[in-house]
Short mmCIF file of N, CA and C in Angstrom, two decimals:
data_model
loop_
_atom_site.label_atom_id
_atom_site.label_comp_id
_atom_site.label_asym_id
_atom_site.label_seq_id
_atom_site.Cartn_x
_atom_site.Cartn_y
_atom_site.Cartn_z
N UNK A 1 -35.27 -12.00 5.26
CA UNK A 1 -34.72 -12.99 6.17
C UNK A 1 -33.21 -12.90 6.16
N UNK A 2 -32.72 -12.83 7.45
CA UNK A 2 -31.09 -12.82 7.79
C UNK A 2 -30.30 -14.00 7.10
N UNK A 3 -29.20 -14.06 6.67
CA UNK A 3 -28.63 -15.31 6.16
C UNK A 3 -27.57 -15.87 7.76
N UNK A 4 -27.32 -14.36 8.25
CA UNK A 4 -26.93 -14.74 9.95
C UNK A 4 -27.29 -15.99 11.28
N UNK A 5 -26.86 -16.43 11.42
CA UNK A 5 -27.93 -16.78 12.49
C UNK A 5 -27.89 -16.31 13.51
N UNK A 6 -28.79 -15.97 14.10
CA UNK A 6 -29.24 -15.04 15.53
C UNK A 6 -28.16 -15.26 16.23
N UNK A 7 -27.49 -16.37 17.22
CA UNK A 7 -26.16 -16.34 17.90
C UNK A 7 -25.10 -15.32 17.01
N UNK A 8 -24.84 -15.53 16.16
CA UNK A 8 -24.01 -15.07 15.84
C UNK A 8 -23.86 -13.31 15.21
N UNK A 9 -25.27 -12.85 14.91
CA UNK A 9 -25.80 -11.69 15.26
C UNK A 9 -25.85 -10.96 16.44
N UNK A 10 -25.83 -11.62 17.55
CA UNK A 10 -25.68 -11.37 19.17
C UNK A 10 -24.39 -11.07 19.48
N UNK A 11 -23.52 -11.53 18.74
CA UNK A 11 -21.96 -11.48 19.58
C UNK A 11 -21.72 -10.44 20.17
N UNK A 12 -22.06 -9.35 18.56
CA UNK A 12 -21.33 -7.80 18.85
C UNK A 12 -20.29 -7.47 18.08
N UNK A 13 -19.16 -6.69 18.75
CA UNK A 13 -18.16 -6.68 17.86
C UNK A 13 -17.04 -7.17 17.82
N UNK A 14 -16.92 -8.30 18.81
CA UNK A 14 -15.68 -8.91 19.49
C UNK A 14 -15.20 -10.04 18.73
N UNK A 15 -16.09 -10.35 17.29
CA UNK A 15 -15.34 -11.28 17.00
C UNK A 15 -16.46 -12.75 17.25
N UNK A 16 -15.87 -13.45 16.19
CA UNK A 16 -16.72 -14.55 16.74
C UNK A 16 -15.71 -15.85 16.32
N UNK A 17 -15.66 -16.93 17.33
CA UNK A 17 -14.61 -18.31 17.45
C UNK A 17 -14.90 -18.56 16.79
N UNK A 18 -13.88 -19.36 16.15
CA UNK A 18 -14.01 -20.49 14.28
C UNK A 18 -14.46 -21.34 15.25
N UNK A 19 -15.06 -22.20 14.43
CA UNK A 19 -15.63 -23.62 15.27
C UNK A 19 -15.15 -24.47 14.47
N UNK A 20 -14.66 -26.22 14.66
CA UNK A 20 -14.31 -26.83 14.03
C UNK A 20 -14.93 -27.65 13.31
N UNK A 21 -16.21 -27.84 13.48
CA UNK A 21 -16.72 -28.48 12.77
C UNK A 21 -17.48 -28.07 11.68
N UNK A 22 -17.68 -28.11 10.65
CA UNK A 22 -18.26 -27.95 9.17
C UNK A 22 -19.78 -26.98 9.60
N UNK A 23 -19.76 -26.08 8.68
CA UNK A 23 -21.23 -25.15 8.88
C UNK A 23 -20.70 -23.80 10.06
N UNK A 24 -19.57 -23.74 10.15
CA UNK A 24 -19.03 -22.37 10.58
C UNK A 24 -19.30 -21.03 10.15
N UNK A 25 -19.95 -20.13 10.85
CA UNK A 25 -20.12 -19.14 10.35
C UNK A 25 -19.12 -18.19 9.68
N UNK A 26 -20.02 -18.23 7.86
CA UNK A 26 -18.84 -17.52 7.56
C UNK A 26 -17.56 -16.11 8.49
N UNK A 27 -18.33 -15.60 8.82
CA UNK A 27 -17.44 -14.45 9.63
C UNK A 27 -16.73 -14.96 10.67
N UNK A 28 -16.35 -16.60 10.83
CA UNK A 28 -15.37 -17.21 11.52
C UNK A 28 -13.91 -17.32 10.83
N UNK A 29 -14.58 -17.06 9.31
CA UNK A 29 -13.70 -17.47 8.41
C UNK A 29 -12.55 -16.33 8.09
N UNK A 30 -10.95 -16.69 8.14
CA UNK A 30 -10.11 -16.10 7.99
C UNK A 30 -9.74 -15.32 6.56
N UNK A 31 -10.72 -16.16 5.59
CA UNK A 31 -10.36 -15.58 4.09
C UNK A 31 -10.95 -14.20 4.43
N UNK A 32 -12.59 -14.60 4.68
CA UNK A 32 -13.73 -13.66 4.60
C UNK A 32 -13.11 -12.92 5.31
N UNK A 33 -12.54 -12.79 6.53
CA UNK A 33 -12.57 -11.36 7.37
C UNK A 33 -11.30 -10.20 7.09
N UNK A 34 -10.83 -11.23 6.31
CA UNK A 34 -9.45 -10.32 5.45
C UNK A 34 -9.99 -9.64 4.69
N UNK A 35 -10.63 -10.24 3.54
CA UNK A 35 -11.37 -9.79 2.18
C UNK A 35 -12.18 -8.25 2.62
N UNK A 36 -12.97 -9.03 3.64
CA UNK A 36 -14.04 -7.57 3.99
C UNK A 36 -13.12 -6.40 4.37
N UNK A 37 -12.40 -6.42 5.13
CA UNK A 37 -11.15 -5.43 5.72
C UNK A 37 -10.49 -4.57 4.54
N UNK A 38 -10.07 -5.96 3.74
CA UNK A 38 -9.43 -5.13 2.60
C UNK A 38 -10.00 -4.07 2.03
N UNK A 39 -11.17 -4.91 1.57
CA UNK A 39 -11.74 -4.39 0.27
C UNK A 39 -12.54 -3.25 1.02
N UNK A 40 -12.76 -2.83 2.04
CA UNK A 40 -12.78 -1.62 3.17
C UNK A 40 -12.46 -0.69 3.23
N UNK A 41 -10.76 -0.99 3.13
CA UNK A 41 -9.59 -0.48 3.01
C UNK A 41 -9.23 0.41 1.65
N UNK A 42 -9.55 -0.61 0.95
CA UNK A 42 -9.31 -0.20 -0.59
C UNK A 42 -9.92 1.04 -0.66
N UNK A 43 -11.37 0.61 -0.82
CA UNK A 43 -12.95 2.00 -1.51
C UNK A 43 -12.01 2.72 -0.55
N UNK A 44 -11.71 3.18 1.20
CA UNK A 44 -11.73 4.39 1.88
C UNK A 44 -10.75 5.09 1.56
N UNK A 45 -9.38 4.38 1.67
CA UNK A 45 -7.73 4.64 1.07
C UNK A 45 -8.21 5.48 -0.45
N UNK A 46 -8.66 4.56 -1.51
CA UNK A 46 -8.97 5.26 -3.06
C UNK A 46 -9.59 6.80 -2.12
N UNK A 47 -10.56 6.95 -1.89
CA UNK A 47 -11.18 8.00 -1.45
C UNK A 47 -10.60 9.57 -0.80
N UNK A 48 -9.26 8.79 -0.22
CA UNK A 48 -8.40 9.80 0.87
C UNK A 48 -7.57 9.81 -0.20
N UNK A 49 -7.05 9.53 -1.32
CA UNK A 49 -6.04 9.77 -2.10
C UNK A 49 -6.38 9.94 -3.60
N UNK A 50 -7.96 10.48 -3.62
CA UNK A 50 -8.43 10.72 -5.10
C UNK A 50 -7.96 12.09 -5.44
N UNK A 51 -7.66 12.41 -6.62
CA UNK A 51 -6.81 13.48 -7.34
C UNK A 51 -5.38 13.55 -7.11
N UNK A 52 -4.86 12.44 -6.78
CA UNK A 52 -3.70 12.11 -6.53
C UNK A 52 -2.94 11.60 -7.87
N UNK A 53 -2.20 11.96 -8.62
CA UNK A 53 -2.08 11.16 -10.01
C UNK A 53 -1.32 9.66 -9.44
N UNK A 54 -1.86 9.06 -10.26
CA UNK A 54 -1.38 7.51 -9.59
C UNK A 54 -1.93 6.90 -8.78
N UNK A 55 -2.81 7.80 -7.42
CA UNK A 55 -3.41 7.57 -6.43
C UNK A 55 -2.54 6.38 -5.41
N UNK A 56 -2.54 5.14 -5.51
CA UNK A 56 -2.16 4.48 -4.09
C UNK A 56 -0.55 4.26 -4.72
N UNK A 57 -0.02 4.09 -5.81
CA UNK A 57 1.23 4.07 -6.03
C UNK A 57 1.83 5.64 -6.37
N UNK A 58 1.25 6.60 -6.64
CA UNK A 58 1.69 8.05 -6.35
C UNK A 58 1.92 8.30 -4.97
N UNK A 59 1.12 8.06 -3.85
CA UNK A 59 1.26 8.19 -2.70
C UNK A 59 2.37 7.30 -2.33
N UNK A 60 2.62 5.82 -2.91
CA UNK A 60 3.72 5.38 -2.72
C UNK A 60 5.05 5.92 -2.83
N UNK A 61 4.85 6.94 -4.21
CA UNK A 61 6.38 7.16 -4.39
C UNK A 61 6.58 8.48 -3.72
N UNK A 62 5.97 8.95 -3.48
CA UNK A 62 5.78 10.51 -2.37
C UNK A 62 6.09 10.41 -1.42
N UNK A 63 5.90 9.21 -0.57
CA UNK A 63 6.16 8.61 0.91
C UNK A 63 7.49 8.25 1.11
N UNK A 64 7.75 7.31 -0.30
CA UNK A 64 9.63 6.93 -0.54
C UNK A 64 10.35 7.75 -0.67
N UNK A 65 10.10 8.63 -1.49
CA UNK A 65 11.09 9.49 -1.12
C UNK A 65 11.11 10.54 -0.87
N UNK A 66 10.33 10.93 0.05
CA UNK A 66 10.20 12.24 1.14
C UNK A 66 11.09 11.29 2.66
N UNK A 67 10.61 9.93 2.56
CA UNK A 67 11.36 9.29 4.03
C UNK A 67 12.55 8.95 3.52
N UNK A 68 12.88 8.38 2.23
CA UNK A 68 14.42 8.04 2.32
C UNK A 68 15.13 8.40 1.13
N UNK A 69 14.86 9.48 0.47
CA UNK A 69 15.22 10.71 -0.38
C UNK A 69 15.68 10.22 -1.33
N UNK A 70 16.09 11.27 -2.00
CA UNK A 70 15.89 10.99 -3.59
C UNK A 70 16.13 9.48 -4.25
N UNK A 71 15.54 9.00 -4.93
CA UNK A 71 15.97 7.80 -5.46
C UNK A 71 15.84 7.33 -7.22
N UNK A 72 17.05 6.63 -7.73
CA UNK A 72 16.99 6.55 -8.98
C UNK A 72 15.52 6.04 -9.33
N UNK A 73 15.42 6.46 -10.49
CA UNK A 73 13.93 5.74 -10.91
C UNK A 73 13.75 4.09 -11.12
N UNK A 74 14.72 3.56 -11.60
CA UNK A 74 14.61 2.15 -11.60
C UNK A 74 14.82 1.48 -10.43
N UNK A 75 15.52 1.64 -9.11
CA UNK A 75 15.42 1.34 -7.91
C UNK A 75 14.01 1.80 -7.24
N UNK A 76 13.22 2.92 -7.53
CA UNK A 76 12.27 3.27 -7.12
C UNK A 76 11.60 2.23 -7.30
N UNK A 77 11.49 1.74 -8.82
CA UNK A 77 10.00 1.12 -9.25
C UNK A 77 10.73 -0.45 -8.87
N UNK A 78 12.01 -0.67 -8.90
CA UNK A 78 11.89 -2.16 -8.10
C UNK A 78 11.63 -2.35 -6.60
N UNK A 79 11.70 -1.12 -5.80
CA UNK A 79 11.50 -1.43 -4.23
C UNK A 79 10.16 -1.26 -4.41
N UNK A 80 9.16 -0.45 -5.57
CA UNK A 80 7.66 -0.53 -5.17
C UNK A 80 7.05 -1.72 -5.94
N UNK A 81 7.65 -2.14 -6.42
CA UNK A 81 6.99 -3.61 -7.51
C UNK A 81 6.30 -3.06 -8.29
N UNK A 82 6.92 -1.82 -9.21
CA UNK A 82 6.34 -1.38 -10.22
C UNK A 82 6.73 -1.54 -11.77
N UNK A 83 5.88 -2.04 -12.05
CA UNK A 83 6.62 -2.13 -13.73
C UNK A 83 7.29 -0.93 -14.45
N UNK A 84 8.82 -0.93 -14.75
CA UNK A 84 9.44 0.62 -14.99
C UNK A 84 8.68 1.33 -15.82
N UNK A 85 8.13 0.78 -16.89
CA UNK A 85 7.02 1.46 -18.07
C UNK A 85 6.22 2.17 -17.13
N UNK A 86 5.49 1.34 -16.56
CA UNK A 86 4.27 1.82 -15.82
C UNK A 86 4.73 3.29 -15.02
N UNK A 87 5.78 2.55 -14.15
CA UNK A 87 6.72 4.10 -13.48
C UNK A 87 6.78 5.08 -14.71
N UNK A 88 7.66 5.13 -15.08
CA UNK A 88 7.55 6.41 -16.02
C UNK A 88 6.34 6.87 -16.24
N UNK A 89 5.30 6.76 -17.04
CA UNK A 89 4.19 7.43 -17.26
C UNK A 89 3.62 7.80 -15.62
N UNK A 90 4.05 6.77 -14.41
CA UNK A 90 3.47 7.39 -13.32
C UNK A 90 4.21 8.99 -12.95
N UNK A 91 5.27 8.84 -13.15
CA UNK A 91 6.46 9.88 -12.43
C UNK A 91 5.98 11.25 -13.59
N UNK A 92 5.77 11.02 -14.69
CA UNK A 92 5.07 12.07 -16.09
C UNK A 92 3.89 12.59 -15.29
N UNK A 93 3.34 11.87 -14.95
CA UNK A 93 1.80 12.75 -14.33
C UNK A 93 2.09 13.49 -12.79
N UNK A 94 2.70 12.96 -12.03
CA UNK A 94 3.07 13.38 -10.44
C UNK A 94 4.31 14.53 -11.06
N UNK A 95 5.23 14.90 -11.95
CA UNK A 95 5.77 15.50 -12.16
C UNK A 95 5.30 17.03 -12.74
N UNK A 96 4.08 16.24 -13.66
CA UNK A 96 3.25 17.72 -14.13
C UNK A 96 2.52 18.29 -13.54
N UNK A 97 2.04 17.26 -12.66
CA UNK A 97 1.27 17.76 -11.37
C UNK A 97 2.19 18.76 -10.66
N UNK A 98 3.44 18.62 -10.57
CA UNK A 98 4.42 19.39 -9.32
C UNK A 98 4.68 18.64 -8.70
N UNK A 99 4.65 18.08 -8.49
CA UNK A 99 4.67 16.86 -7.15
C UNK A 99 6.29 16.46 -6.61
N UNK A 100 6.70 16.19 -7.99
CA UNK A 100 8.21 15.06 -8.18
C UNK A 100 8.86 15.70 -9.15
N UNK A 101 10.47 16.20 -9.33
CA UNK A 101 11.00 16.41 -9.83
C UNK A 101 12.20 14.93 -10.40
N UNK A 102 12.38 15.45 -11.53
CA UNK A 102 13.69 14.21 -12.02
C UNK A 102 15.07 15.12 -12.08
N UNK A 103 15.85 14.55 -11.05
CA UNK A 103 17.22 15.43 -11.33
C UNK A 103 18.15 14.02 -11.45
N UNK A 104 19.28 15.14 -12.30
CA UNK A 104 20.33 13.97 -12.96
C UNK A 104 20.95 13.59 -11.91
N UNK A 105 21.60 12.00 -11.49
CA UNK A 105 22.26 11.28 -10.69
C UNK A 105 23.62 11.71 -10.63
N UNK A 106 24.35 12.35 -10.15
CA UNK A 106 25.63 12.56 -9.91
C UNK A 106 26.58 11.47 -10.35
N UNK A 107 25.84 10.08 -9.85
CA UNK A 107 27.14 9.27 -9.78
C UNK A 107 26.94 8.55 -11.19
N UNK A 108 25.67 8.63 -12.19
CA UNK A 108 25.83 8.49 -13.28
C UNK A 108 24.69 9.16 -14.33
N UNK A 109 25.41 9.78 -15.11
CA UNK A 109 24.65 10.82 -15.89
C UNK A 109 23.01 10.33 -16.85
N UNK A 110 22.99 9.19 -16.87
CA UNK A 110 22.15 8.48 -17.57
C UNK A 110 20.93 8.32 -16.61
N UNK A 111 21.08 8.65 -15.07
CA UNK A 111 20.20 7.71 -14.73
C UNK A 111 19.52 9.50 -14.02
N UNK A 112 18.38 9.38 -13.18
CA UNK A 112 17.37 10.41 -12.76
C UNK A 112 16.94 10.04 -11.63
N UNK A 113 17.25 11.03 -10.23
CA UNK A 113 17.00 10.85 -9.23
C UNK A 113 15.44 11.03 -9.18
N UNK A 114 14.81 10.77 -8.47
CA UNK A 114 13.28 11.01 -8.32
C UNK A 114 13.24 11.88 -6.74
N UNK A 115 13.01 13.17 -6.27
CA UNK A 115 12.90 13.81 -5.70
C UNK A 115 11.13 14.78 -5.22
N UNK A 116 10.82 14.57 -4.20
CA UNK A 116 9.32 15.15 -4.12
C UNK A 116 9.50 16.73 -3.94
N UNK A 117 8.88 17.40 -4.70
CA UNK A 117 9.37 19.00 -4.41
C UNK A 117 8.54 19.94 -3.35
N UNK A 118 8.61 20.81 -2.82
CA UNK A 118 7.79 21.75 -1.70
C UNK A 118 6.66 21.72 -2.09
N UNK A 119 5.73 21.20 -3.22
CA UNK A 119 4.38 20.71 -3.51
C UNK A 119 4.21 19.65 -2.82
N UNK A 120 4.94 18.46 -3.41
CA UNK A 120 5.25 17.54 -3.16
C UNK A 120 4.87 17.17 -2.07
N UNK A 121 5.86 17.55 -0.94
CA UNK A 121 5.78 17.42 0.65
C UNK A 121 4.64 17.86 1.26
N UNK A 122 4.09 19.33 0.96
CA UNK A 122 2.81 19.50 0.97
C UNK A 122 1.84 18.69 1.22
N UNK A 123 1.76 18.01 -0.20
CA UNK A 123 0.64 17.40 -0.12
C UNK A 123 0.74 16.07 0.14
N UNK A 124 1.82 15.23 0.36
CA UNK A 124 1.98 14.23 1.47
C UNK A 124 1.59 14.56 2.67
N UNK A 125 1.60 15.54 3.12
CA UNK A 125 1.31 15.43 4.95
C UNK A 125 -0.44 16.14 4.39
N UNK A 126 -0.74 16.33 3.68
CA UNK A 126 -2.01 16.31 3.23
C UNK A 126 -2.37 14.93 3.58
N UNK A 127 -1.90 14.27 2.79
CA UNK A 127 -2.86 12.95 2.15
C UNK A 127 -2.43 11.87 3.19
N UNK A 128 -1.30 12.50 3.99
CA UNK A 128 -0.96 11.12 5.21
C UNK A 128 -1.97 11.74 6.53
N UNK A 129 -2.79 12.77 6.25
CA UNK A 129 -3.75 13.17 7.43
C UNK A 129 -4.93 12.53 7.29
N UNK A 130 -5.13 12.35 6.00
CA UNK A 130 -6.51 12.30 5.16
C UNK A 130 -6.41 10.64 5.53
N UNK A 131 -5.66 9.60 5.17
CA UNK A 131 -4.83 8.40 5.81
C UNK A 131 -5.53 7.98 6.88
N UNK A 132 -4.45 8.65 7.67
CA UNK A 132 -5.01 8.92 9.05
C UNK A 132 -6.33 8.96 9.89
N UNK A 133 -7.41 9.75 9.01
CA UNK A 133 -8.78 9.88 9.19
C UNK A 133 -9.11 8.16 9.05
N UNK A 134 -9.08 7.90 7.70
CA UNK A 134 -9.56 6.14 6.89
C UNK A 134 -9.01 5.37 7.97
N UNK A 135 -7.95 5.31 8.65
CA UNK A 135 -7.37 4.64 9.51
C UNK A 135 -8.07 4.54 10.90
N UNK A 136 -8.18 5.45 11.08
CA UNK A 136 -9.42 6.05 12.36
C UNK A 136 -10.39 5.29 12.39
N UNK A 137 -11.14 5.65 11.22
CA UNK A 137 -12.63 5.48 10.79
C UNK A 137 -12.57 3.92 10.62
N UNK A 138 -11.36 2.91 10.13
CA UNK A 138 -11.69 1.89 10.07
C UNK A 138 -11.46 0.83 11.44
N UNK A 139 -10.47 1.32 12.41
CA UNK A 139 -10.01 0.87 13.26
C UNK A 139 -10.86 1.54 14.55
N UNK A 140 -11.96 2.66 14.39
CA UNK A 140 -12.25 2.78 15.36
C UNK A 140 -13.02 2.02 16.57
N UNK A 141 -13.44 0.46 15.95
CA UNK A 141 -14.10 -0.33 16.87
C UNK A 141 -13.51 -0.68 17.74
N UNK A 142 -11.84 -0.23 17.87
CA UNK A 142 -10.95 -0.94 18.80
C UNK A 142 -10.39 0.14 19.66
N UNK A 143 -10.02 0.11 20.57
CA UNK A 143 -9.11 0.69 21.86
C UNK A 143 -8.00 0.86 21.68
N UNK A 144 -7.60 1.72 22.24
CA UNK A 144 -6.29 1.81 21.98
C UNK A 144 -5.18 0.74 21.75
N UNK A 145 -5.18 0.16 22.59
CA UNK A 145 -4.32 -1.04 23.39
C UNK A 145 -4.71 -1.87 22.26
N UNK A 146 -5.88 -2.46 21.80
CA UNK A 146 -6.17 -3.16 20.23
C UNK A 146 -6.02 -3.25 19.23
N UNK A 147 -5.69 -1.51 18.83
CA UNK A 147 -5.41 -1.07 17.53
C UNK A 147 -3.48 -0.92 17.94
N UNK A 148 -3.16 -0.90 18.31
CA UNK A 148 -1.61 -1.25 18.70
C UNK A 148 -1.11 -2.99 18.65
N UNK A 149 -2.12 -3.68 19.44
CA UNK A 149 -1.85 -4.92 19.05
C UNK A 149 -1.96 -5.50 17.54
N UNK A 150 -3.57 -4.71 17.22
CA UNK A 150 -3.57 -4.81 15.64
C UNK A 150 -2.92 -4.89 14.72
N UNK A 151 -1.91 -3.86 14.98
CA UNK A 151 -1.22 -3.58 13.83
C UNK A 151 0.16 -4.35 13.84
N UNK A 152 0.75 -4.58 15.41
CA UNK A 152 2.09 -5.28 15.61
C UNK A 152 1.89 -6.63 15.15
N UNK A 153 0.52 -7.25 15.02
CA UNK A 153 0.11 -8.41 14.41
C UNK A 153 0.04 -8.36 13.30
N UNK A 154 -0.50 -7.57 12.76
CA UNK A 154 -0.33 -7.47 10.83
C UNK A 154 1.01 -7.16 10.66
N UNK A 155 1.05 -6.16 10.95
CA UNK A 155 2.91 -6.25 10.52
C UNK A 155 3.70 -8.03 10.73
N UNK A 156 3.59 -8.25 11.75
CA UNK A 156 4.64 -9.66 11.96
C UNK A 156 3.65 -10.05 10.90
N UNK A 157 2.63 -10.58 10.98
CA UNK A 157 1.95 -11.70 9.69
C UNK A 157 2.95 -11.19 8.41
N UNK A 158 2.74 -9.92 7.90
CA UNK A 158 2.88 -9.27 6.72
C UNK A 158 4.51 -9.95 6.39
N UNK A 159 5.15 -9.22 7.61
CA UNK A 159 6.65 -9.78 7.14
C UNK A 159 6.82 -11.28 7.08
N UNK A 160 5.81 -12.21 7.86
CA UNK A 160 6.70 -13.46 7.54
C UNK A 160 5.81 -13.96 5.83
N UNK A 161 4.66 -13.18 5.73
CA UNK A 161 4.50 -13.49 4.08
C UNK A 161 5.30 -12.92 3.41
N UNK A 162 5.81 -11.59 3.58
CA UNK A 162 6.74 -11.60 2.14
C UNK A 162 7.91 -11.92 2.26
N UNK A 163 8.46 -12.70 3.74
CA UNK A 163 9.49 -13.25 3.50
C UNK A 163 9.30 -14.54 2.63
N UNK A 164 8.34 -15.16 2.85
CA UNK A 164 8.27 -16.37 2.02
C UNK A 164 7.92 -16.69 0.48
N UNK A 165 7.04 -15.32 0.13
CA UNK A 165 6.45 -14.66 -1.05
C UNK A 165 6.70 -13.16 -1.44
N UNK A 166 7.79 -13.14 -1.17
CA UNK A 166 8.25 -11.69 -1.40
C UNK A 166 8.05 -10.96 -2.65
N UNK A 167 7.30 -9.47 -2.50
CA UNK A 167 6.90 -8.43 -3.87
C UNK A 167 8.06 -8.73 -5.07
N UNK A 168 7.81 -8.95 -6.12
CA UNK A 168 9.00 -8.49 -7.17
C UNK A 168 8.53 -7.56 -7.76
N UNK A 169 9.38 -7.24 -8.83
CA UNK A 169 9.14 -6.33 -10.11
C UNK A 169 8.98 -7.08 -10.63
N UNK A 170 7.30 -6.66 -11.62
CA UNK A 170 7.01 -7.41 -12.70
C UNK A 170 7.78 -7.92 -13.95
N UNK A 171 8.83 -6.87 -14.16
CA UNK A 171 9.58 -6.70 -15.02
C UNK A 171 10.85 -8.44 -15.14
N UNK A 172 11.04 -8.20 -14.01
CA UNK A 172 12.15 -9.59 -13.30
C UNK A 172 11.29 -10.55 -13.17
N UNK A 173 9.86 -10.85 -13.05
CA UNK A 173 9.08 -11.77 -12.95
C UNK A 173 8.61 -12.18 -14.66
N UNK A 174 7.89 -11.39 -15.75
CA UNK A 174 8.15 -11.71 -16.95
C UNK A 174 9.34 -12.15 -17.46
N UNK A 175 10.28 -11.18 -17.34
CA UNK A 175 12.27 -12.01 -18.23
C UNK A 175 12.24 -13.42 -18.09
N UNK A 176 11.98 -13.64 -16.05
CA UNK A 176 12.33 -14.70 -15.84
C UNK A 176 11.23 -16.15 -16.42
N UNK A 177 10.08 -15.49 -16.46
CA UNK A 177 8.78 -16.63 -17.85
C UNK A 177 9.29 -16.92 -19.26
N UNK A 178 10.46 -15.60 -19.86
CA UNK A 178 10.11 -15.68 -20.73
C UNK A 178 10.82 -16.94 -21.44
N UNK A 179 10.29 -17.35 -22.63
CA UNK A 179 10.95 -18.87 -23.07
C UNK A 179 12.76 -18.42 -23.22
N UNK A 180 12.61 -17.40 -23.97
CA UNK A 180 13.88 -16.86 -24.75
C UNK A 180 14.90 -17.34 -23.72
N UNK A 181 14.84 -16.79 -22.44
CA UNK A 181 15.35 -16.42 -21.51
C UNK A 181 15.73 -17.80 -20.72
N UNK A 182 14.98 -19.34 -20.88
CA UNK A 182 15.34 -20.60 -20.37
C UNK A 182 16.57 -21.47 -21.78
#
């Protein structure tokens, strides 16, 4: 037996109106239709970026700085909201892999640019094809003209959440808990 109810099994794929009154079908519901998307998103994304060291934050730092080039490692891992520990052992594996080189900072000897090398780039436009496919495959219920609106809508949503809840580094988010530190 369906937990659906038949109307709402009928729709199709267009979506179905929240209704206001109590006993709304879940798939009216804004949590639920995020959740399902995501977690969609997640399994297919993991999938297009398995053997990736790091996988969705390796692909992160491959993407950063192949588009806006080399970058110190501690600026890296605060624009990705990565804990620097965590970075390092990430940048150790994408490095042995080939992937990412560490060259010394010119403007101060202490610090290590993070650079993606001719592997590197490689296999970004690899894994931004492979992307691409998951992107396809998940958006294909929509039209062109839909999946364009789609996304100009998630994006605006996206930015006015992290304007209001904006990513940190974990690192600046612990200091700032810690007792020592009040």
């Amino acid at each position: 037996m369906s937990s659906t109810p038949p109307d709402v099994a009928t729709r199709g794929t267009r979506g179905v109106e929240p209704a206001v009154a109590s006993g709304a079908p879940v798939e009216a519901d804004l949590g639920w239709a995020l959740g399902v998307v995501f977690r969609r998103y997640v399994k297919a994304s993991a999938a297009a970026l398995e053997g990736l060291p790091g996988g969705p934050r390796g692909y992160q730092v491959l993407a950063t700085t192949s588009a806006e080039g080399p970058k110190r490692q501690l600026d890296l891992a605060a624009q990705l909201g990565v804990d620097r520990t965590v970075m390092t052992y990430l940048l150790d594996d994408l490095e042995k892999a080939g992937l990412v080189q560490r060259r010394p900072d010119p403007a101060d000897r202490r610090a290590r640019l993070i650079a993606p090398t001719d592997e590197g780039h490689e296999a970004l436009c690899d894994l931004e094809r492979r992307l691409r496919a998951t992107e396809d495959e998940m958006l294909g219920i929509l039209d062109e003209s839909e999946r364009s609106s789609f996304r100009m809508l998630l994006q605006r949503l996206a930015m006015k959440a992290n304007d209001v809840d904006p990513l940190h580094n974990a690192c600046t988010l612990a200091e700032a808990d810690d007792p020592v530190n009040t």
